[in-house]
Amino acid sequence: MIYALLLIWVAVSSSSAQQFYDPSGCSSDTSNQGSRYTCDSAQQPCRTFLVYRANQHFGHQNLLNISALFQVESDELLDLNNIASPLETLKRGREVLVPINCSCSGEYFQASLSYIVSERTSFPEIACGVFEGLLKSLTLLQENPSQGTDVEAGVKLDVPLRCACPGGFARFNGVKYLVTYPILEGDRITPLSMKFSIAPEDLLAANHLEPKSTVYPNTTVLVPLKSDPVINLNVPDSPPPTPGFLPTITVEKTKNTKLRKLYIAGSVVGFFLIVVALLACGFYVKAVKKWKGERLQSFTDRNSVLSCSTARSSPRSGQTGRSSTNSCLSPDLLAGIKFSLYNYGIEDIKRATNDFNEDTNKIGEQVYKGLIDNESVMIKQMRFEDTRQVIDMHSKINHVNIVSLHGVCYGENDFAWSYLIFELPTNGCLRNCLSNQANRLSWRRRTQIAFDVATILHYLHYCIFPSYAHMSVNSRNIYVTSKWRAKLANIGSTLAISASTMNDKVVTVNGLVAPQNPMNEAASVKVDVFAFGVVLLELISGKEAAQGTFLKDSIRFLGGGANEGGCFEQLRSFIDPCLKNEYLIAEALCLAILAKACIEDDPLRRPSMDDILKVLGRMV
C-alpha cells in the first residue's frame, strides 16, 4: 500500500521533478528549458553515467583514449563495457558507458572536466564533435568567457557535461541512475528504451516528453535506470527517416511533334479556363459577403432601436417604466454585444435588493444578492467604463462552469455607476460551504469542485484567444450549485486580464506571495496555477487562505524530510477534521502534492492547467 501511494506521489509531482528535453541542437546559440538540467542547492552529488561513441576522427577509438578524455581509470571502463583490452580498436560508433561524478553547481547539474585543446578549433567543434553533444557549445562558451570565437592550441577549457541525479520522488520510485544519452540521426524512443531494457513510458516521463514525441540529432535525453546500466548492443539502430519525395521514373521523349503542340495548346486553353473560373468565384464570394453585411447591419440597427426604446423594462417581469435615455444601453456598447442580455431598470434592482439593504442583502464589496422573478441573482455595482470589459468577455466565452451574466442596468441619473446581474448558485461561495459545520462538504464533492475549477481555468488558458488569466481565483469567487458543481465568478473584471498584457513581478494571492518573473503570455497564467494550489489547500484542510503563509508552512513535510509514517500522520492532521475517515489517504496525498507543486516559488516549476486536469481527471 505504501509503495502504491509513493507511485501516486511521483505521478502528481512529475511536472516539477522531471527534467526537460531541449530539442535545439548542440551548436544552437539559444538557451532553452532543458539546455542544462536544473537542480536544487540542497541536492547531494551522485555517481552516474553517460554514453560516448567510439570516434576515430578525434582519436577516441579505444578505451585508453576515452578514459583519458573523461579522466577515469581505463580498468573501470573495461569491466563496465565487457571489453578485453583498453587498446582494442572499437568499431566506429560503438557505445561506451562512462562513469561520472555529477554535482549541483549553482542551479544546474554538471560533471566538471578539463580539456586541453590540441589544435586551433572552435567551441561547436569541441562541444558537438569531441564531446558528441554532451553539452551545448553555448554552455561551453559561457563557462569559458575569456576565450574568443576560435580556441587556440594549448588552451585549457572547463567542460561542464550534462548530467542529473534522481530527485526525492524519482528515488522513491526506485530510480537509481539518470544516464545521459546523446541522440544521433535515426534514434527513436522505442529502440532506445529497448537498449536499456526499460519501458518507453519511463523514458518519456523522465524527459517531460509526450507520447509520439520526436527527438532530434545532437541533443541528449536522460535514461532512468533502477539498476546498474547495461547496454544491449544487439538492438538494431533505428532506420533513417523516409525521404520526403518519391523516386522519379524516366519517361521516353515522344518524337511526335504534332502531339506535343497539341499538348501545349490544350494546356494554354485549360489554364485560361481555370483563371476565368477563379475570377468568377471571387466575384461571387464578394457579392455574398456584401449581401450578408447589409443584412447584419440592418439587424443590428433594429436591435439597437428596440433595446433603447425599452431601457427601463424587464423582459422577465413584464413591468414597464418610462423610457429614459439615461437608463438605456448606449448604441456603441450594444454594437459589441454578441449575445442576449436583459436590460433592467434601476427600480428592478432596488426592489430586488430591498433598496440595497446592507444588513440582509450585501454579500461582498459592492455585491448584493436579490430575487428577480423568484430567481436568486447576484448584483454587482461597477463603474460605467468597466462594464463593457465584463460584457465583452462574457460574449466571448460559453462554459458551464462560469457564473452566467443575465443582464445589465445603468444608474438612475448618470452613467457613473452601472449594475451587472449574474446568476447566484444555490449553495453560495465555496468558502461558506467549507465553513458550514452543519452541512459539511464531503470528500467526493471537494474533489469534484477541484476538477470543475481546473476545467474552467484550462478553458480560459487554452481554449480562447488570446489566452486569459483570471488573476482572482479564490474560494470566495468560486460558487457551488444545488448539485454541488463549481462555477467561477468575477470573469472580465479589472483584476483579470489578458495573459499577454501582464508585467508585474510579484502577485499576492490570498495572503500568499506568488513571485513572478517579468511576464509573457506563458508565465502569466502561472498566477492562476498558484491561486488554484491555494484553493486545493483550502479544500483539503477546510482552513481559509487568509491565514497568510500558514497553509503553505503546513505542507512542508511533503518536501521529503519526514519518514513515510510521519508523512502520513502529518497529512492526516492537516486534513479537515470534519471529514473524519471518509477520504482515501491516497487521494488526499495526490491533492496535497499537487497543491505543493502549484505554489512553487518559481513559476516555471509550477505545472500547467493541462497537467493538473490530467491528474484530477483520474480522481472524479
Short mmCIF file of N, CA and C in Angstrom, two decimals, residues 70-214:
data_model
loop_
_atom_site.label_atom_id
_atom_site.label_comp_id
_atom_site.label_asym_id
_atom_site.label_seq_id
_atom_site.Cartn_x
_atom_site.Cartn_y
_atom_site.Cartn_z
N PHE A 70 37.75 11.50 -20.47
CA PHE A 70 36.82 11.72 -19.36
C PHE A 70 37.47 11.60 -17.99
N GLN A 71 38.80 11.41 -17.98
CA GLN A 71 39.59 11.42 -16.74
C GLN A 71 39.10 10.37 -15.74
N VAL A 72 38.94 9.13 -16.26
CA VAL A 72 38.58 7.99 -15.42
C VAL A 72 39.59 6.87 -15.68
N GLU A 73 39.60 5.87 -14.80
CA GLU A 73 40.52 4.74 -14.97
C GLU A 73 40.02 3.83 -16.10
N SER A 74 40.96 3.40 -16.95
CA SER A 74 40.57 2.54 -18.07
C SER A 74 40.07 1.18 -17.59
N ASP A 75 40.59 0.69 -16.44
CA ASP A 75 40.12 -0.60 -15.92
C ASP A 75 38.63 -0.54 -15.57
N GLU A 76 38.17 0.63 -15.11
CA GLU A 76 36.76 0.80 -14.76
C GLU A 76 35.89 0.68 -16.01
N LEU A 77 36.38 1.21 -17.14
CA LEU A 77 35.64 1.11 -18.39
C LEU A 77 35.64 -0.31 -18.94
N LEU A 78 36.75 -1.04 -18.72
CA LEU A 78 36.82 -2.43 -19.19
C LEU A 78 35.72 -3.28 -18.55
N ASP A 79 35.60 -3.21 -17.23
CA ASP A 79 34.61 -4.03 -16.53
C ASP A 79 33.19 -3.59 -16.90
N LEU A 80 32.99 -2.31 -17.05
CA LEU A 80 31.65 -1.78 -17.28
C LEU A 80 31.13 -2.12 -18.67
N ASN A 81 32.06 -2.20 -19.67
CA ASN A 81 31.64 -2.37 -21.06
C ASN A 81 31.99 -3.73 -21.65
N ASN A 82 32.53 -4.64 -20.79
CA ASN A 82 32.82 -6.02 -21.22
C ASN A 82 33.74 -6.03 -22.44
N ILE A 83 34.84 -5.28 -22.33
CA ILE A 83 35.84 -5.20 -23.41
C ILE A 83 37.15 -5.77 -22.85
N ALA A 84 37.88 -6.53 -23.67
CA ALA A 84 39.04 -7.29 -23.19
C ALA A 84 40.24 -6.40 -22.89
N SER A 85 40.54 -5.45 -23.77
CA SER A 85 41.78 -4.67 -23.63
C SER A 85 41.49 -3.19 -23.85
N PRO A 86 42.18 -2.32 -23.09
CA PRO A 86 41.99 -0.88 -23.31
C PRO A 86 42.53 -0.40 -24.65
N LEU A 87 43.37 -1.22 -25.30
CA LEU A 87 43.94 -0.82 -26.59
C LEU A 87 43.17 -1.40 -27.76
N GLU A 88 42.13 -2.19 -27.49
CA GLU A 88 41.35 -2.78 -28.56
C GLU A 88 40.64 -1.68 -29.37
N THR A 89 40.84 -1.71 -30.70
CA THR A 89 40.20 -0.71 -31.55
C THR A 89 38.71 -1.04 -31.67
N LEU A 90 37.90 -0.07 -31.29
CA LEU A 90 36.46 -0.30 -31.27
C LEU A 90 35.83 0.06 -32.61
N LYS A 91 34.76 -0.60 -32.92
CA LYS A 91 34.01 -0.29 -34.14
C LYS A 91 33.49 1.13 -34.07
N ARG A 92 33.53 1.83 -35.19
CA ARG A 92 33.08 3.22 -35.22
C ARG A 92 31.62 3.31 -34.75
N GLY A 93 31.37 4.17 -33.78
CA GLY A 93 30.02 4.34 -33.24
C GLY A 93 29.68 3.39 -32.12
N ARG A 94 30.62 2.53 -31.69
CA ARG A 94 30.36 1.59 -30.60
C ARG A 94 30.09 2.39 -29.33
N GLU A 95 28.96 2.12 -28.68
CA GLU A 95 28.55 2.88 -27.50
C GLU A 95 29.28 2.39 -26.26
N VAL A 96 29.83 3.35 -25.48
CA VAL A 96 30.62 3.04 -24.31
C VAL A 96 30.00 3.75 -23.11
N LEU A 97 29.80 3.01 -22.02
CA LEU A 97 29.32 3.61 -20.77
C LEU A 97 30.49 4.20 -20.01
N VAL A 98 30.36 5.46 -19.58
CA VAL A 98 31.43 6.15 -18.87
C VAL A 98 30.89 6.62 -17.52
N PRO A 99 31.51 6.22 -16.39
CA PRO A 99 31.06 6.70 -15.08
C PRO A 99 31.52 8.14 -14.86
N ILE A 100 30.66 8.95 -14.25
CA ILE A 100 31.00 10.36 -13.96
C ILE A 100 30.48 10.73 -12.58
N ASN A 101 31.06 11.77 -12.02
CA ASN A 101 30.59 12.34 -10.77
C ASN A 101 29.76 13.58 -11.09
N CYS A 102 28.49 13.55 -10.74
CA CYS A 102 27.55 14.63 -11.07
C CYS A 102 27.22 15.40 -9.79
N SER A 103 27.30 16.73 -9.86
CA SER A 103 27.02 17.55 -8.68
C SER A 103 26.24 18.79 -9.09
N CYS A 104 25.65 19.44 -8.11
CA CYS A 104 24.84 20.64 -8.35
C CYS A 104 25.74 21.86 -8.20
N SER A 105 25.87 22.64 -9.27
CA SER A 105 26.68 23.85 -9.25
C SER A 105 25.76 25.03 -9.55
N GLY A 106 25.47 25.83 -8.53
CA GLY A 106 24.50 26.91 -8.72
C GLY A 106 23.11 26.33 -8.85
N GLU A 107 22.52 26.46 -10.03
CA GLU A 107 21.18 25.90 -10.25
C GLU A 107 21.19 24.78 -11.28
N TYR A 108 22.38 24.32 -11.69
CA TYR A 108 22.45 23.28 -12.72
C TYR A 108 23.33 22.11 -12.26
N PHE A 109 22.95 20.90 -12.66
CA PHE A 109 23.82 19.73 -12.52
C PHE A 109 24.92 19.81 -13.56
N GLN A 110 26.10 19.29 -13.22
CA GLN A 110 27.16 19.18 -14.22
C GLN A 110 28.22 18.21 -13.73
N ALA A 111 28.89 17.57 -14.70
CA ALA A 111 30.08 16.77 -14.43
C ALA A 111 31.27 17.58 -14.93
N SER A 112 32.09 18.07 -14.03
CA SER A 112 33.14 19.04 -14.38
C SER A 112 34.41 18.32 -14.85
N LEU A 113 34.84 18.66 -16.07
CA LEU A 113 36.08 18.14 -16.63
C LEU A 113 36.94 19.30 -17.10
N SER A 114 38.20 19.00 -17.36
CA SER A 114 39.07 19.97 -18.04
C SER A 114 39.55 19.35 -19.34
N TYR A 115 39.76 20.19 -20.35
CA TYR A 115 40.14 19.69 -21.67
C TYR A 115 41.18 20.64 -22.26
N ILE A 116 42.32 20.07 -22.68
CA ILE A 116 43.39 20.87 -23.29
C ILE A 116 43.27 20.75 -24.80
N VAL A 117 43.13 21.87 -25.47
CA VAL A 117 42.93 21.90 -26.92
C VAL A 117 44.22 21.51 -27.62
N SER A 118 44.12 20.55 -28.53
CA SER A 118 45.32 20.04 -29.21
C SER A 118 45.67 20.84 -30.46
N GLU A 119 44.68 21.46 -31.11
CA GLU A 119 44.93 22.28 -32.30
C GLU A 119 43.86 23.36 -32.38
N ARG A 120 44.13 24.40 -33.15
CA ARG A 120 43.19 25.53 -33.26
C ARG A 120 41.82 25.03 -33.74
N THR A 121 40.78 25.40 -33.00
CA THR A 121 39.44 24.88 -33.30
C THR A 121 38.40 25.88 -32.81
N SER A 122 37.13 25.43 -32.71
CA SER A 122 36.03 26.30 -32.28
C SER A 122 35.23 25.61 -31.17
N PHE A 123 34.42 26.40 -30.47
CA PHE A 123 33.59 25.83 -29.40
C PHE A 123 32.60 24.79 -29.93
N PRO A 124 31.89 25.04 -31.05
CA PRO A 124 30.99 24.00 -31.56
C PRO A 124 31.72 22.71 -31.92
N GLU A 125 32.95 22.82 -32.45
CA GLU A 125 33.70 21.62 -32.80
C GLU A 125 34.03 20.79 -31.57
N ILE A 126 34.35 21.46 -30.45
CA ILE A 126 34.68 20.75 -29.21
C ILE A 126 33.42 20.14 -28.59
N ALA A 127 32.37 20.97 -28.45
CA ALA A 127 31.15 20.52 -27.76
C ALA A 127 30.42 19.45 -28.57
N CYS A 128 30.29 19.67 -29.88
CA CYS A 128 29.47 18.78 -30.70
C CYS A 128 30.29 17.67 -31.36
N GLY A 129 31.59 17.88 -31.52
CA GLY A 129 32.44 16.88 -32.15
C GLY A 129 33.17 16.03 -31.13
N VAL A 130 34.08 16.67 -30.37
CA VAL A 130 34.89 15.91 -29.41
C VAL A 130 33.99 15.26 -28.35
N PHE A 131 33.06 16.07 -27.79
CA PHE A 131 32.20 15.56 -26.71
C PHE A 131 30.82 15.13 -27.20
N GLU A 132 30.61 15.08 -28.49
CA GLU A 132 29.44 14.46 -29.13
C GLU A 132 28.10 14.98 -28.62
N GLY A 133 28.05 16.29 -28.33
CA GLY A 133 26.78 16.89 -27.92
C GLY A 133 26.42 16.67 -26.47
N LEU A 134 27.36 16.20 -25.64
CA LEU A 134 27.08 16.02 -24.21
C LEU A 134 26.99 17.35 -23.48
N LEU A 135 27.26 18.44 -24.16
CA LEU A 135 26.98 19.79 -23.70
C LEU A 135 26.79 20.67 -24.92
N LYS A 136 26.12 21.80 -24.77
CA LYS A 136 25.92 22.72 -25.89
C LYS A 136 27.14 23.64 -26.01
N SER A 137 27.41 24.07 -27.22
CA SER A 137 28.55 24.97 -27.44
C SER A 137 28.35 26.28 -26.69
N LEU A 138 27.09 26.72 -26.55
CA LEU A 138 26.80 27.95 -25.80
C LEU A 138 27.19 27.78 -24.34
N THR A 139 26.92 26.60 -23.76
CA THR A 139 27.30 26.34 -22.37
C THR A 139 28.81 26.37 -22.21
N LEU A 140 29.53 25.78 -23.17
CA LEU A 140 30.99 25.77 -23.11
C LEU A 140 31.54 27.19 -23.21
N LEU A 141 30.93 28.02 -24.06
CA LEU A 141 31.36 29.42 -24.19
C LEU A 141 31.10 30.18 -22.90
N GLN A 142 29.92 29.96 -22.29
CA GLN A 142 29.59 30.66 -21.05
C GLN A 142 30.52 30.24 -19.91
N GLU A 143 30.97 28.99 -19.92
CA GLU A 143 31.86 28.52 -18.88
C GLU A 143 33.29 29.04 -19.06
N ASN A 144 33.63 29.43 -20.30
CA ASN A 144 34.97 29.93 -20.62
C ASN A 144 34.86 31.27 -21.33
N PRO A 145 34.36 32.30 -20.66
CA PRO A 145 34.05 33.57 -21.33
C PRO A 145 35.28 34.33 -21.81
N SER A 146 36.45 34.00 -21.30
CA SER A 146 37.64 34.76 -21.69
C SER A 146 38.14 34.38 -23.08
N GLN A 147 37.66 33.28 -23.63
CA GLN A 147 38.10 32.83 -24.95
C GLN A 147 37.27 33.50 -26.05
N GLY A 148 37.87 33.65 -27.22
CA GLY A 148 37.17 34.23 -28.36
C GLY A 148 36.37 33.17 -29.10
N THR A 149 36.00 33.50 -30.34
CA THR A 149 35.23 32.56 -31.15
C THR A 149 36.04 31.30 -31.45
N ASP A 150 37.30 31.50 -31.82
CA ASP A 150 38.21 30.38 -32.07
C ASP A 150 39.07 30.13 -30.83
N VAL A 151 39.42 28.86 -30.62
CA VAL A 151 40.22 28.48 -29.46
C VAL A 151 41.58 28.00 -29.95
N GLU A 152 42.63 28.59 -29.40
CA GLU A 152 43.99 28.25 -29.84
C GLU A 152 44.48 26.97 -29.18
N ALA A 153 45.46 26.32 -29.81
CA ALA A 153 46.06 25.09 -29.28
C ALA A 153 46.72 25.38 -27.94
N GLY A 154 46.62 24.41 -27.03
CA GLY A 154 47.23 24.54 -25.71
C GLY A 154 46.34 25.17 -24.66
N VAL A 155 45.20 25.72 -25.05
CA VAL A 155 44.30 26.36 -24.09
C VAL A 155 43.58 25.28 -23.27
N LYS A 156 43.48 25.52 -21.96
CA LYS A 156 42.78 24.59 -21.07
C LYS A 156 41.37 25.10 -20.82
N LEU A 157 40.36 24.27 -21.15
CA LEU A 157 38.96 24.67 -21.02
C LEU A 157 38.28 23.90 -19.89
N ASP A 158 37.36 24.59 -19.20
CA ASP A 158 36.49 23.91 -18.24
C ASP A 158 35.26 23.39 -19.00
N VAL A 159 34.97 22.11 -18.83
CA VAL A 159 33.89 21.46 -19.60
C VAL A 159 32.81 20.96 -18.64
N PRO A 160 31.63 21.62 -18.58
CA PRO A 160 30.53 21.15 -17.72
C PRO A 160 29.58 20.23 -18.49
N LEU A 161 29.79 18.93 -18.41
CA LEU A 161 28.95 17.98 -19.14
C LEU A 161 27.56 17.89 -18.52
N ARG A 162 26.56 17.63 -19.38
CA ARG A 162 25.19 17.45 -18.88
C ARG A 162 25.09 16.16 -18.08
N CYS A 163 24.44 16.26 -16.92
CA CYS A 163 24.15 15.08 -16.12
C CYS A 163 23.02 15.44 -15.17
N ALA A 164 22.51 14.46 -14.46
CA ALA A 164 21.45 14.72 -13.49
C ALA A 164 21.42 13.60 -12.46
N CYS A 165 21.04 13.97 -11.23
CA CYS A 165 20.86 12.99 -10.16
C CYS A 165 19.37 12.82 -9.90
N PRO A 166 18.91 11.63 -9.57
CA PRO A 166 17.48 11.44 -9.28
C PRO A 166 17.06 12.27 -8.07
N GLY A 167 15.91 12.95 -8.19
CA GLY A 167 15.37 13.71 -7.08
C GLY A 167 14.68 12.79 -6.09
N GLY A 168 14.10 13.38 -5.04
CA GLY A 168 13.47 12.60 -3.99
C GLY A 168 12.37 11.71 -4.51
N PHE A 169 11.50 12.25 -5.39
CA PHE A 169 10.39 11.47 -5.91
C PHE A 169 10.88 10.35 -6.82
N ALA A 170 11.91 10.63 -7.63
CA ALA A 170 12.45 9.59 -8.51
C ALA A 170 13.07 8.47 -7.68
N ARG A 171 13.74 8.85 -6.60
CA ARG A 171 14.35 7.81 -5.76
C ARG A 171 13.28 6.94 -5.11
N PHE A 172 12.19 7.58 -4.67
CA PHE A 172 11.09 6.80 -4.10
C PHE A 172 10.53 5.83 -5.13
N ASN A 173 10.62 6.19 -6.39
CA ASN A 173 10.11 5.33 -7.47
C ASN A 173 11.11 4.26 -7.87
N GLY A 174 12.25 4.25 -7.19
CA GLY A 174 13.24 3.21 -7.45
C GLY A 174 14.29 3.58 -8.47
N VAL A 175 14.29 4.80 -8.99
CA VAL A 175 15.29 5.20 -9.99
C VAL A 175 16.63 5.40 -9.30
N LYS A 176 17.65 4.70 -9.79
CA LYS A 176 18.99 4.75 -9.18
C LYS A 176 19.94 5.65 -9.96
N TYR A 177 19.80 5.64 -11.30
CA TYR A 177 20.67 6.46 -12.14
C TYR A 177 19.86 7.17 -13.21
N LEU A 178 20.35 8.33 -13.63
CA LEU A 178 19.85 9.01 -14.83
C LEU A 178 21.03 9.11 -15.79
N VAL A 179 21.03 8.26 -16.80
CA VAL A 179 22.17 8.16 -17.72
C VAL A 179 21.99 9.17 -18.86
N THR A 180 23.00 9.99 -19.12
CA THR A 180 22.95 10.96 -20.21
C THR A 180 23.27 10.26 -21.53
N TYR A 181 22.33 10.35 -22.48
CA TYR A 181 22.48 9.64 -23.75
C TYR A 181 22.39 10.64 -24.90
N PRO A 182 23.47 10.77 -25.74
CA PRO A 182 23.42 11.70 -26.88
C PRO A 182 22.68 11.07 -28.07
N ILE A 183 21.78 11.83 -28.67
CA ILE A 183 20.93 11.35 -29.76
C ILE A 183 21.63 11.53 -31.11
N LEU A 184 21.57 10.48 -31.93
CA LEU A 184 22.07 10.53 -33.31
C LEU A 184 20.90 10.51 -34.30
N GLU A 185 21.19 10.82 -35.54
CA GLU A 185 20.19 10.73 -36.60
C GLU A 185 19.63 9.31 -36.67
N GLY A 186 18.30 9.19 -36.64
CA GLY A 186 17.67 7.88 -36.71
C GLY A 186 17.30 7.28 -35.37
N ASP A 187 17.78 7.88 -34.24
CA ASP A 187 17.40 7.37 -32.93
C ASP A 187 15.91 7.62 -32.68
N ARG A 188 15.24 6.64 -32.07
CA ARG A 188 13.83 6.75 -31.72
C ARG A 188 13.64 6.28 -30.28
N ILE A 189 12.52 6.69 -29.66
CA ILE A 189 12.28 6.41 -28.25
C ILE A 189 12.21 4.91 -27.97
N THR A 190 11.42 4.17 -28.79
CA THR A 190 11.20 2.75 -28.50
C THR A 190 12.49 1.92 -28.60
N PRO A 191 13.27 2.01 -29.71
CA PRO A 191 14.52 1.24 -29.75
C PRO A 191 15.49 1.65 -28.64
N LEU A 192 15.50 2.95 -28.30
CA LEU A 192 16.41 3.41 -27.24
C LEU A 192 16.03 2.79 -25.90
N SER A 193 14.73 2.73 -25.60
CA SER A 193 14.30 2.12 -24.33
C SER A 193 14.63 0.62 -24.32
N MET A 194 14.57 -0.03 -25.49
CA MET A 194 14.92 -1.46 -25.57
C MET A 194 16.41 -1.67 -25.29
N LYS A 195 17.25 -0.72 -25.69
CA LYS A 195 18.69 -0.85 -25.43
C LYS A 195 18.99 -0.96 -23.94
N PHE A 196 18.18 -0.26 -23.12
CA PHE A 196 18.42 -0.25 -21.68
C PHE A 196 17.39 -1.08 -20.91
N SER A 197 16.52 -1.80 -21.65
CA SER A 197 15.53 -2.69 -21.04
C SER A 197 14.61 -1.95 -20.08
N ILE A 198 14.09 -0.79 -20.52
CA ILE A 198 13.12 -0.05 -19.72
C ILE A 198 11.89 0.22 -20.58
N ALA A 199 10.82 0.64 -19.95
CA ALA A 199 9.59 0.94 -20.68
C ALA A 199 9.71 2.30 -21.37
N PRO A 200 9.19 2.43 -22.59
CA PRO A 200 9.24 3.75 -23.26
C PRO A 200 8.57 4.84 -22.45
N GLU A 201 7.51 4.48 -21.69
CA GLU A 201 6.81 5.49 -20.89
C GLU A 201 7.72 6.10 -19.83
N ASP A 202 8.61 5.27 -19.24
CA ASP A 202 9.55 5.79 -18.24
C ASP A 202 10.53 6.76 -18.86
N LEU A 203 11.00 6.43 -20.08
CA LEU A 203 11.94 7.31 -20.77
C LEU A 203 11.27 8.65 -21.10
N LEU A 204 10.02 8.60 -21.57
CA LEU A 204 9.29 9.83 -21.89
C LEU A 204 9.08 10.67 -20.64
N ALA A 205 8.67 10.03 -19.54
CA ALA A 205 8.37 10.77 -18.31
C ALA A 205 9.62 11.44 -17.75
N ALA A 206 10.76 10.76 -17.82
CA ALA A 206 11.99 11.33 -17.26
C ALA A 206 12.43 12.59 -17.99
N ASN A 207 11.99 12.77 -19.24
CA ASN A 207 12.40 13.92 -20.05
C ASN A 207 11.24 14.87 -20.34
N HIS A 208 10.11 14.66 -19.63
CA HIS A 208 8.94 15.55 -19.79
C HIS A 208 8.47 15.56 -21.24
N LEU A 209 8.45 14.38 -21.86
CA LEU A 209 8.03 14.26 -23.26
C LEU A 209 6.65 13.61 -23.34
N GLU A 210 5.88 14.01 -24.33
CA GLU A 210 4.58 13.41 -24.59
C GLU A 210 4.74 12.16 -25.47
N PRO A 211 3.74 11.25 -25.45
CA PRO A 211 3.81 10.11 -26.38
C PRO A 211 3.94 10.57 -27.82
N LYS A 212 4.66 9.82 -28.61
CA LYS A 212 4.92 10.12 -30.02
C LYS A 212 5.75 11.39 -30.21
N SER A 213 6.46 11.82 -29.15
CA SER A 213 7.34 12.97 -29.30
C SER A 213 8.53 12.61 -30.18
N THR A 214 9.09 13.60 -30.85
CA THR A 214 10.25 13.42 -31.71
C THR A 214 11.50 13.89 -30.98
#
